[in-house]
Structure formats: C-alpha cells, structure tokens
Coordinates of C-alpha atoms in Angstrom, one line a residue:
M1 CA 0.0 0.1 0.0
E2 CA 1.1 3.5 -0.7
L3 CA 0.7 6.4 1.6
Q4 CA 0.3 9.9 0.1
T5 CA 0.0 13.1 2.0
L6 CA -1.4 16.5 1.1
Q7 CA -1.7 19.6 3.1
L8 CA -5.1 21.3 2.8
P9 CA -5.6 25.0 3.7
V10 CA -8.1 26.3 6.2
D11 CA -10.3 27.4 3.3
Y12 CA -13.7 26.1 2.7
R13 CA -13.7 26.7 -1.1
E14 CA -10.3 25.2 -1.6
V15 CA -11.1 22.2 0.6
K16 CA -14.3 21.5 -1.5
Q17 CA -12.4 21.5 -4.7
S18 CA -9.5 19.4 -3.3
I19 CA -11.7 16.7 -1.7
T20 CA -13.6 16.3 -5.0
R21 CA -10.3 16.0 -6.9
I22 CA -8.7 13.6 -4.5
W23 CA -11.7 11.0 -4.6
K24 CA -12.0 11.4 -8.4
D25 CA -8.3 11.1 -9.3
F26 CA -6.8 8.9 -6.6
Q27 CA -9.8 6.8 -5.5
P28 CA -8.2 5.9 -2.1
K29 CA -9.3 2.9 -0.1
L30 CA -9.3 5.3 2.9
A31 CA -8.9 9.0 3.3
V32 CA -7.5 10.0 6.7
H33 CA -7.8 13.7 7.6
V34 CA -5.7 15.1 10.5
G35 CA -6.6 18.4 12.0
V36 CA -5.3 20.4 15.0
D37 CA -7.6 21.1 17.9
T38 CA -5.9 23.9 19.9
S39 CA -7.9 23.1 23.0
A40 CA -7.4 19.3 22.9
K41 CA -5.2 17.3 25.4
A42 CA -5.8 14.0 23.7
I43 CA -6.0 12.6 20.2
F44 CA -9.7 12.3 19.1
L45 CA -11.0 9.9 16.6
E46 CA -14.2 11.5 15.0
Q47 CA -17.0 9.1 14.1
C48 CA -19.1 11.3 11.8
G49 CA -19.3 14.5 9.7
K50 CA -22.2 17.0 10.0
N51 CA -23.8 18.8 7.1
H52 CA -25.2 22.0 8.7
G53 CA -24.0 24.7 11.2
Y54 CA -20.9 26.1 9.6
Q55 CA -21.2 29.8 10.7
D56 CA -17.5 30.6 11.5
G57 CA -15.5 32.1 8.7
D58 CA -12.3 30.4 7.5
L59 CA -9.0 32.1 7.4
R60 CA -10.2 34.3 4.6
G61 CA -13.4 35.1 6.2
F62 CA -15.5 32.9 3.9
R63 CA -18.5 30.8 5.2
P64 CA -20.3 28.1 3.3
E65 CA -23.6 29.4 1.8
G66 CA -26.4 28.7 4.3
G67 CA -23.8 27.1 6.7
V68 CA -24.1 23.8 4.7
C69 CA -21.6 21.4 3.2
L70 CA -23.7 19.8 0.7
P71 CA -27.2 21.2 0.0
G72 CA -29.7 18.4 0.2
G73 CA -27.3 16.0 1.7
P74 CA -27.9 13.9 4.8
E75 CA -27.5 15.7 8.1
V76 CA -24.9 13.2 9.3
I77 CA -22.5 10.8 7.5
M78 CA -20.9 8.1 9.6
S79 CA -17.4 6.6 8.9
R80 CA -17.6 2.9 8.0
I81 CA -14.7 2.6 10.6
N82 CA -16.0 2.0 14.1
M83 CA -13.9 4.6 16.0
K84 CA -15.0 3.3 19.4
K85 CA -13.5 -0.1 18.5
V86 CA -10.3 1.5 17.1
C87 CA -9.9 3.5 20.3
K88 CA -10.2 0.3 22.4
Q89 CA -7.5 -1.5 20.3
I90 CA -4.9 1.4 20.6
A91 CA -2.4 1.7 23.4
I92 CA 0.2 4.3 23.0
K93 CA 2.5 5.2 25.9
D94 CA 2.0 8.8 27.0
V95 CA -0.9 9.4 24.5
A96 CA -4.6 9.4 25.3
V97 CA -6.7 8.4 22.4
A98 CA -10.5 9.1 22.7
F99 CA -13.7 8.7 20.7
S100 CA -15.8 11.7 19.6
G101 CA -19.0 12.0 18.0
D102 CA -18.9 15.7 17.3
A103 CA -16.0 17.2 15.3
G104 CA -17.3 20.8 15.6
R105 CA -18.5 23.0 12.7
Y106 CA -15.3 24.3 11.2
V107 CA -13.1 23.4 8.2
C108 CA -12.0 20.0 9.7
D109 CA -15.6 18.8 10.0
Y110 CA -16.5 20.3 6.6
T111 CA -13.6 18.4 5.1
Y112 CA -14.6 15.2 6.8
Y113 CA -18.3 15.4 5.7
L114 CA -17.4 16.0 2.1
S115 CA -14.7 13.2 2.2
L116 CA -17.3 10.8 3.8
H117 CA -19.8 11.7 1.1
H118 CA -17.3 11.2 -1.9
G119 CA -15.8 8.1 -0.3
N120 CA -19.0 6.4 0.7
G121 CA -18.0 6.5 4.3
H122 CA -14.4 5.4 3.8
A123 CA -12.8 8.4 5.5
A124 CA -11.5 9.2 9.0
L125 CA -10.8 12.4 10.8
I126 CA -8.2 12.5 13.7
H127 CA -8.1 15.7 15.8
V128 CA -4.7 16.1 17.5
P129 CA -3.4 18.6 20.1
P130 CA -1.0 21.2 19.0
L131 CA 2.7 20.2 19.3
S132 CA 4.3 21.0 22.6
H133 CA 6.9 20.0 25.0
W134 CA 4.6 17.2 26.4
F135 CA 3.4 16.3 22.8
P136 CA 6.4 16.5 20.5
A137 CA 6.3 15.8 16.7
S138 CA 8.1 12.4 17.4
L139 CA 5.2 11.3 19.7
L140 CA 2.6 12.5 17.3
G141 CA 4.2 10.6 14.4
K142 CA 4.3 7.4 16.5
A143 CA 0.7 7.8 17.6
L144 CA -0.5 8.5 14.0
Q145 CA 1.3 5.4 12.7
V146 CA -0.4 3.1 15.2
I147 CA -3.8 4.7 14.6
L148 CA -3.5 4.6 10.9
Q149 CA -2.5 0.9 11.1
E150 CA -5.6 0.1 13.2
M151 CA -7.9 2.1 10.9
L152 CA -6.5 0.3 7.9
E153 CA -7.2 -3.1 9.5
A154 CA -10.8 -1.9 10.5
S155 CA -11.4 -0.5 7.0
G156 CA -10.2 -3.8 5.4
K157 CA -12.6 -5.7 7.7
A158 CA -15.5 -3.4 6.7
Q159 CA -14.7 -3.8 3.0
A160 CA -14.5 -7.6 3.4
Q161 CA -17.9 -7.7 5.2
S162 CA -19.4 -5.6 2.3
Q163 CA -17.9 -7.9 -0.2
D164 CA -19.4 -10.9 1.6
Y165 CA -22.7 -9.2 1.6
R166 CA -22.4 -8.3 -2.1
E167 CA -21.7 -11.9 -2.9
L168 CA -24.5 -13.1 -0.8
S169 CA -26.9 -10.7 -2.5
R170 CA -26.0 -12.0 -5.9
T171 CA -27.0 -15.4 -5.0
D172 CA -30.2 -14.5 -3.1
S173 CA -32.8 -13.4 -5.5
T174 CA -34.9 -11.8 -2.8
Q175 CA -32.2 -9.2 -2.1
R176 CA -32.2 -5.9 -3.8
E177 CA -29.1 -4.0 -4.8
P178 CA -26.4 -4.2 -2.1
V179 CA -25.8 -1.1 0.0
G180 CA -22.5 0.6 -0.7
E181 CA -21.7 -1.3 -3.9
C182 CA -19.7 1.4 -5.4
L183 CA -17.2 1.6 -2.5
L184 CA -16.2 -1.9 -3.2
Q185 CA -14.6 -0.9 -6.4
R186 CA -12.1 1.2 -4.8
K187 CA -8.6 -0.4 -5.2
I188 CA -5.7 1.9 -4.6
N189 CA -3.7 3.6 -1.9
V190 CA -4.3 5.3 1.4
Q191 CA -4.6 9.1 1.5
S192 CA -3.5 11.1 4.5
Y193 CA -4.0 14.8 4.8
V194 CA -2.0 16.7 7.3

C-alpha cells in the first residue's frame, strides 16, 4: 500500500475542490484527515461529519452558503470505521486516544463530511493537540502510525464484510441492490492529509 500526504488549507472553497479531486483522481481505499484542535489534550477519533451549522469564517473570512456542506445532503454521515473499537484497540505510551461523535463545525468537520460523502464512508478524521513539550512531533508521528494501522485493518474488515454481503446478495434473488456497492470498487492507496 502507498501512503500519500497532502496539506489542505483552512479554506472552505479550496477544501471542497481538493476533496472532490482527491476522490476522483486517486480513488483511495481510505482517506484520513488530520486536524489540529488547539484546545485538545488528547487525540480524538471522530465518528461522523455533519452537514449543517458552519457559521464561523475560515482564514479568509468565507462561510459556506447557508452554513451547509452539501445542500440536500444527509445531516450526518458516519465513517464505516467504528472509531470506538479503534480506540479500544490502541495503546500508546503517554498518549490518550479518545472517541468523539462531534468534530465541531469548522473546516475540519466540513472536510470530513465531504470526504465521507465522496468516499461512501471510507474516510476518517483525527483531531490532534498542538505540538508542545509534552506532545512533540516524534510522539505525534508514532501515535499516527499506530492509529493509521488500526484504521486500515478496520477498513479492510469493513470492506470484506461488504464484499461478503455483495456476494450473498448476488446469490439471493430476494435481495435488492447491495448497499455501498460502489465503495467496493475502490482499489488503490491510502490518502492522508496533514
């Protein structure tokens, strides 16, 4: 597997274009977004992205029209990765990793929602504290490596379960079109955005 990283600006308009292009051009198995939460004292694994409530301006003062990521989109999109399970599987010395069901309504959550939409739920958002003497870059790197590995394993299991369901659906004439079929065609690389 190949890991590619891109840095996205704190800019709603640029993020919207970048996320669309990433999913179209790269078709990643999993897109992992990493954002800094200046008030955090732990690493938070976010379960879902929310569509409404984006009232704060980005670094250029821009706000999404109507405070919405995707007009007409669902209110909440969940990641196919069970973040609670991932949290339980992770043990990193000197680092607290916690589950979160609300990523806030700023550019990180906006990015996450759009990525979940384009990737049919195969995205993740990790909120990290700012670097400091108690949380140096070396510790962040180690923590992200462990978390990404666990997320990849969880994502692989979710895809395998979807594949099993798809195959079962093909043999069972009472089943309608399987849910999430298009996500099963994703074949390449992991994307990580820092």
